Amino acid sequence: MNAPAPAPADYLSRLNPEQREAVETLDGPLLVLAGAGTGKTRVLTTRFAHLLKTGKAWPGQVLSVTFTNKAAREMRERVAAIIGQPADGLWLGTFHALCARMLRRHAELVGLTSSFTILDSDDQLRLLKQVMDAAGVDLKRWPAPGLMAVIQRWKDRGIVPGKVTPAEDSDYANNRAHALYAAYQDRLKQLNTADFGDLMLHVVEILKNHPDVLADWHRRFRYILVDEYQDTNLVQYYWLRLLAQGHKNICCVGDDDQSIYSWRGAEIENILRFEKDFENARIVRLEANYRSTKPILGAAAGLIARNTGRLGKTLRPGRHDAEGDKVRVVSLWDSEEEARMVGDRIEQARRAGQNLAEVAILVRAGFQTRSFEERMITLGLPYRVVGGLRFYERAEIRDALAYLRVLAQPADDLAFERIVNTPKRGLGDTTLKAMHDLARSENIPLIAAAWQLLPSMRPKPRQALTELLQGFARWREMLGKDGHVVVAATLLDESGYTDMWKQDKSPEAPGRLDNLKEFVRALGEFENLSGFLDHTALVMENEENATAEKLSMMTLHAAKGLEFDMVFLPGWEEGLFPSQRSMDEGGEKALEEERRLAYVGITRGRKHVIISCAANRRIYGNWTSSIPSRFIDELPPEHVEVEGGARPRAAEQPSMFNAAPMFARRPRVIEAPAWDVKERAPRPDAIKVGQRVFHMKFGNGNVIAVDDDKLDIEFDKAGTKRVLDRFVEKVG
Ligand code: ATP
Ligand code: MG
């Protein structure tokens, strides 16, 4: 009698045959190349478990590079379950975290000590400026952020000073970039510090130049696991290749269709290179998608098929309950209606038992979260902003708010303190301290102390501070005649605040400027300044309830690797998505990356994907008619259900889903001075006298008069008030 075949370990039985192959092929290089939701990350975490179970490695002998916290957590839990105790000392994390840890051990080999500090981008820029200054570079002509970008690119490509080839060189500052790079690296060493790019670069140099060190790491790491391999850059690739030379047991999983970080130096070629560089590499393809329903997969596959230069993969539904709702495309009148639609659907879903933790709103640009955040607060739906701050907590928004608070209430010392030297007005610590001391001893507001101190100050800061103080007086005067929106815009410009971000060439700066524009847009939704300030105070107080299930908002970039039952993809309009800014910089290639981003977005959804676009959106302070994203037209119609038919305001715009010739599909953003705020797009469903409405602050009431977009409402509890129509909702 034959003994029955041993049952596969529990964790292996949860895999399909191809996944099992990928998990059980432990030795030698292995590349898992497969589409979204096919279980690549599951393969990696299971592989880790399998390595331990089969006694191939101890937990500390596996190096795993993960992209999401979720994957890191899952690996840690699996390992803990297998070894029967919490897993410490795992080499598990992002590239940078792992390299920082390695660098601490060998810092002296690159002229640092193990207590080196890591510079953030602000410090980095400051240091670069010093180096440039010392070298006599005209900083006006050659702004430091330009050099920062050049250096970052070299670091991403693993190029140290002295190794810049003519082909890689830059003509920045009359071909001086290379020399400045060397001087900057020297300075970093003197200060015993490393910037972010150095973490990878130094470690790669150490591994290259010190065979004994490399051999040590080879002895340690028997197995290497890498998630989201399509988004590695060259220096990360070198690092992996060096470490994998020892045992050659490297397993990378990735999907070329989800490569979305080329703007940070990621190189898709790394996937193609794998087979060449790692001899006898095995390639496993996974084709069954276990995440999404058929229509979601169909829509995503149809869209990504428009890209050229793909490796090409098959994706078939693997869930047995894969039928399901079509992907919805909802067109709305404007962005507020869009936020309302999203809020309503989430509310509805929640009432039907949907766990909010399984709902996500994924946006192309950070500023887009604001309207959704406000809507969720109104509806009392808990949310979190993943990988970033809530809108009103972002530094530039807090600064802008502080300016407005001083405008509304000059004695607001906290606010004044925040902005008095932001942007830099040359006020030193002594001056600021003198201001505080005077305010305290005389018992006067800081701003009054500032006026008094002016005569004793040095000419330059005196001039700058005088301008600010006089500015406040002027802006306050303007408030009565020009209105709060115009004043806010003027103030942000005249105080030098917007300029501060315009000068900033760091990658975050454009997003911050977008946030400021959104901020001014938000102001326009309020009758007056104090109404707005009250509102923001309320919003900020909206304490996070740590235990409540929360829905997630994040950028598409941050959503990689994650999944949700219900995914909202708002703002699919030309210019916003695909992003005009990216396309201006990167042309056709950038368009393909935007499309991959759309593919990542759709494939995050398990059951419901709701794409939306607004026909009117305020861009740069003006109402513009927006055109639905070309990506909407590219979705295969059989998997999509279109709802709503809001048309762009201007009659000459192409209608919603007609296939219009390409040139007509360019966004029509009307260039306007940054803060020129015009009237809101008139709503087609205007509110009439007699309508019963709800206002988020005053509650229910009846409309007794309508004056354009202003309504006089007799509220049940709050008496008669005049409010803007966009703050009320029809009831009944
Ligand atoms: P992405 O490309 O988005 O990172 P992925 O390929 O890493 O996706 P996973 O996140 O590992 O995919 O898996 C997607 C979903 O499918 C997860 O919920 C996972 O638990 C589930 N899954 C994976 N393999 C199987 C399987 N064999 N049977 C059932 N469910 C599976
Ligand atoms: Mg994954």
XYZ file of N, CA and C in Angstrom, residues 238-348:
333
model
N 22.267 47.994 -8.992
C 23.662 47.602 -8.722
C 23.781 46.951 -7.352
N 23.111 47.553 -6.414
C 23.145 47.050 -5.024
C 22.640 45.606 -4.986
N 21.498 45.382 -5.642
C 20.935 44.033 -5.664
C 21.889 43.064 -6.351
N 22.446 43.530 -7.459
C 23.294 42.627 -8.225
C 24.544 42.232 -7.427
N 25.125 43.224 -6.747
C 26.308 42.939 -5.935
C 25.991 41.931 -4.834
N 24.896 42.169 -4.142
C 24.560 41.296 -3.019
C 24.160 39.900 -3.481
N 23.594 39.828 -4.692
C 23.099 38.539 -5.172
C 24.211 37.681 -5.766
N 25.374 38.298 -5.988
C 26.473 37.530 -6.589
C 26.872 36.322 -5.751
N 26.697 36.437 -4.439
C 27.133 35.373 -3.551
C 26.383 34.070 -3.793
N 25.132 34.063 -3.399
C 24.369 32.810 -3.496
C 23.517 32.737 -4.755
N 23.395 33.847 -5.416
C 22.591 33.936 -6.639
C 21.126 33.586 -6.403
N 20.715 33.671 -5.141
C 19.312 33.374 -4.855
C 18.535 34.671 -4.741
N 18.171 35.188 -5.868
C 17.434 36.449 -5.822
C 16.099 36.251 -6.521
N 15.051 36.715 -5.859
C 13.716 36.600 -6.461
C 13.112 37.993 -6.541
N 12.863 38.450 -7.751
C 12.256 39.765 -7.935
C 10.869 39.591 -8.516
N 9.912 40.355 -8.017
C 8.580 40.314 -8.625
C 8.220 41.708 -9.118
N 7.574 41.771 -10.249
C 7.241 43.082 -10.788
C 6.289 43.016 -11.965
N 5.892 44.192 -12.394
C 4.941 44.311 -13.495
C 5.333 45.556 -14.287
N 5.799 45.375 -15.499
C 6.240 46.551 -16.260
C 5.106 47.556 -16.466
N 3.856 47.078 -16.471
C 2.737 47.998 -16.663
C 2.488 48.892 -15.453
N 3.149 48.587 -14.360
C 2.940 49.407 -13.165
C 4.164 50.239 -12.815
N 5.012 50.475 -13.796
C 6.181 51.295 -13.538
C 5.766 52.768 -13.550
N 5.791 53.394 -12.383
C 5.251 54.756 -12.286
C 6.206 55.734 -11.616
N 7.453 55.332 -11.465
C 8.388 56.221 -10.788
C 9.576 56.627 -11.653
N 9.401 56.688 -12.967
C 10.546 57.060 -13.794
C 11.012 58.471 -13.438
N 10.100 59.306 -12.969
C 10.478 60.667 -12.572
C 11.397 60.655 -11.362
N 11.511 59.539 -10.706
C 12.474 59.445 -9.616
C 13.638 58.544 -10.013
N 13.793 58.345 -11.304
C 14.960 57.609 -11.774
C 14.757 56.118 -11.964
N 13.518 55.637 -11.768
C 13.286 54.200 -11.953
C 13.498 53.834 -13.413
N 14.074 52.670 -13.637
C 14.373 52.268 -15.000
C 13.767 50.914 -15.295
N 12.818 50.946 -16.188
C 12.105 49.734 -16.544
C 13.041 48.699 -17.164
N 14.134 49.203 -17.736
C 15.099 48.293 -18.374
C 15.656 47.274 -17.383
N 15.600 47.602 -16.095
C 16.122 46.652 -15.115
C 15.451 45.293 -15.236
N 14.181 45.288 -15.629
C 13.485 44.009 -15.795
C 14.081 43.245 -16.971
N 14.297 43.972 -18.057
C 14.817 43.320 -19.259
C 16.240 42.807 -19.020
N 16.961 43.552 -18.175
C 18.343 43.230 -17.911
C 18.485 41.965 -17.055
N 17.451 41.676 -16.316
C 17.522 40.593 -15.328
C 18.019 39.288 -15.940
N 17.380 38.908 -17.036
C 17.729 37.633 -17.666
C 19.181 37.602 -18.116
N 19.644 38.766 -18.583
C 21.007 38.830 -19.084
C 22.021 38.747 -17.946
N 21.734 39.481 -16.886
C 22.713 39.597 -15.813
C 22.743 38.402 -14.882
N 21.619 37.784 -14.723
C 21.589 36.633 -13.842
C 21.454 35.383 -14.701
N 22.556 34.700 -14.817
C 22.559 33.518 -15.678
C 21.548 32.497 -15.201
N 20.972 31.801 -16.150
C 19.994 30.751 -15.856
C 18.810 31.252 -15.044
N 18.482 32.509 -15.241
C 17.338 33.034 -14.496
C 16.071 32.325 -14.944
N 15.269 32.010 -13.992
C 14.001 31.394 -14.291
C 12.956 32.501 -14.312
N 12.037 32.437 -15.258
C 10.984 33.452 -15.292
C 9.648 32.750 -15.081
N 8.894 33.231 -14.137
C 7.566 32.655 -13.918
C 6.543 33.737 -14.222
N 5.516 33.347 -14.941
C 4.449 34.304 -15.215
C 3.195 33.859 -14.483
N 2.535 34.800 -13.879
C 1.270 34.487 -13.215
C 0.183 35.176 -14.021
N -0.893 34.480 -14.269
C -1.902 35.094 -15.128
C -3.258 35.275 -14.473
N -3.486 34.561 -13.381
C -4.811 34.670 -12.767
C -4.827 35.817 -11.775
N -5.751 36.717 -11.982
C -5.904 37.836 -11.061
C -6.957 37.475 -10.013
N -6.571 37.538 -8.749
C -7.496 37.160 -7.672
C -8.118 38.366 -7.006
N -7.795 39.514 -7.493
C -8.242 40.701 -6.790
C -9.576 41.231 -7.298
N -9.674 41.374 -8.619
C -10.761 42.196 -9.144
C -11.793 41.394 -9.927
N -12.944 42.022 -10.104
C -13.995 41.417 -10.922
C -13.620 41.535 -12.406
N -14.351 40.788 -13.215
C -14.075 40.791 -14.664
C -14.143 42.180 -15.295
N -15.208 42.921 -15.018
C -15.263 44.235 -15.678
C -14.082 45.131 -15.293
N -13.661 45.053 -14.041
C -12.532 45.897 -13.619
C -11.278 45.480 -14.380
N -11.074 44.180 -14.459
C -9.906 43.690 -15.203
C -9.975 44.050 -16.671
N -11.181 43.875 -17.236
C -11.366 44.166 -18.657
C -11.078 45.628 -18.946
N -11.581 46.492 -18.079
C -11.379 47.927 -18.287
C -9.887 48.253 -18.199
N -9.227 47.700 -17.193
C -7.802 47.994 -17.003
C -6.981 47.453 -18.173
N -7.300 46.245 -18.595
C -6.531 45.624 -19.674
C -6.710 46.402 -20.974
N -7.941 46.825 -21.250
C -8.217 47.575 -22.474
C -7.445 48.883 -22.494
N -7.383 49.510 -21.350
C -6.699 50.797 -21.266
C -5.190 50.635 -21.493
N -4.591 49.697 -20.796
C -3.132 49.577 -20.850
C -2.676 49.049 -22.211
N -3.585 48.413 -22.932
C -3.235 47.902 -24.258
C -2.855 49.033 -25.207
N -3.247 50.278 -24.849
C -2.893 51.415 -25.706
C -1.416 51.771 -25.622
N -0.757 51.317 -24.597
C 0.673 51.628 -24.486
C 1.482 50.776 -25.450
N 2.519 51.381 -25.983
C 3.419 50.601 -26.826
C 4.582 50.155 -25.944
N 5.448 49.352 -26.456
C 6.652 48.980 -25.719
C 6.376 48.245 -24.428
N 5.342 47.407 -24.412
C 5.102 46.619 -23.203
C 5.684 45.230 -23.404
N 5.942 44.584 -22.306
C 6.378 43.204 -22.433
C 5.197 42.327 -22.816
N 4.026 42.744 -22.417
C 2.817 42.008 -22.789
C 2.560 40.842 -21.862
N 1.371 40.821 -21.271
C 1.060 39.750 -20.328
C -0.412 39.408 -20.460
N -0.722 38.176 -20.110
C -2.131 37.797 -20.099
C -2.634 37.955 -18.674
N -3.849 38.384 -18.564
C -4.458 38.530 -17.254
C -5.858 37.962 -17.348
N -6.133 36.952 -16.546
C -7.500 36.433 -16.589
C -8.064 36.395 -15.177
N -9.381 36.504 -15.099
C -9.986 36.539 -13.769
C -9.771 35.212 -13.050
N -9.345 35.264 -11.809
C -9.080 34.045 -11.055
C -10.089 33.817 -9.943
N -10.878 34.852 -9.659
C -11.874 34.682 -8.583
C -13.067 33.926 -9.109
N -13.634 33.090 -8.267
C -14.815 32.386 -8.775
C -16.040 33.295 -8.782
N -15.988 34.382 -8.017
C -17.115 35.324 -8.032
C -16.740 36.560 -8.843
N -16.135 36.306 -9.992
C -15.549 37.442 -10.709
C -16.537 38.278 -11.522
N -17.787 37.798 -11.661
C -18.755 38.666 -12.341
C -18.859 39.912 -11.475
N -19.663 40.859 -11.860
C -19.757 42.015 -10.964
C -20.130 43.253 -11.729
N -20.221 44.330 -10.990
C -20.608 45.611 -11.565
C -19.621 46.076 -12.614
N -20.183 46.750 -13.612
C -19.275 47.392 -14.561
C -18.557 48.556 -13.883
N -17.478 48.966 -14.487
C -16.797 50.162 -13.994
C -17.688 51.361 -14.307
N -17.921 52.201 -13.316
C -18.800 53.364 -13.549
C -17.966 54.559 -13.989
N -18.492 55.265 -14.940
C -17.891 56.551 -15.273
C -18.967 57.595 -15.056
N -18.752 58.475 -14.097
C -19.776 59.445 -13.739
C -19.293 60.834 -14.128
N -20.105 61.532 -14.910
C -19.703 62.895 -15.250
C -20.567 63.864 -14.473
N -19.943 64.895 -13.952
C -20.648 65.807 -13.068
C -20.456 67.233 -13.513
N -21.259 68.095 -12.919
C -21.225 69.495 -13.314
C -19.929 70.171 -12.898
N -19.588 70.053 -11.628
C -18.332 70.656 -11.197
C -17.732 69.848 -10.051
N -16.598 70.337 -9.569
C -15.855 69.545 -8.586
C -16.621 69.361 -7.276
N -17.469 70.339 -6.934
C -18.232 70.166 -5.699
C -19.247 69.049 -5.832
N -19.860 69.008 -6.994
C -20.824 67.943 -7.223
C -20.117 66.584 -7.205
N -18.902 66.601 -7.693
C -18.132 65.366 -7.704
C -17.884 64.878 -6.265
N -17.496 65.825 -5.413
C -17.238 65.455 -4.016
C -18.520 64.944 -3.364
N -19.637 65.581 -3.727
C -20.919 65.167 -3.157
C -21.274 63.757 -3.629
N -21.067 63.505 -4.906
C -21.367 62.177 -5.452
C -20.561 61.100 -4.715
N -19.277 61.386 -4.543
C -18.414 60.394 -3.887
C -18.886 60.173 -2.452
N -19.151 61.291 -1.748
C -19.616 61.185 -0.365
C -20.901 60.379 -0.265
N -21.856 60.692 -1.154
C -23.153 59.996 -1.105
C -22.981 58.500 -1.307
N -22.161 58.147 -2.268
C -22.009 56.717 -2.550
C -21.328 55.998 -1.398
N -20.382 56.665 -0.783
C -19.700 56.018 0.340
C -20.685 55.845 1.499
N -21.449 56.902 1.728
C -22.461 56.855 2.790
C -23.429 55.689 2.561
N -23.873 55.608 1.327
C -24.807 54.539 0.961
C -24.187 53.158 1.197
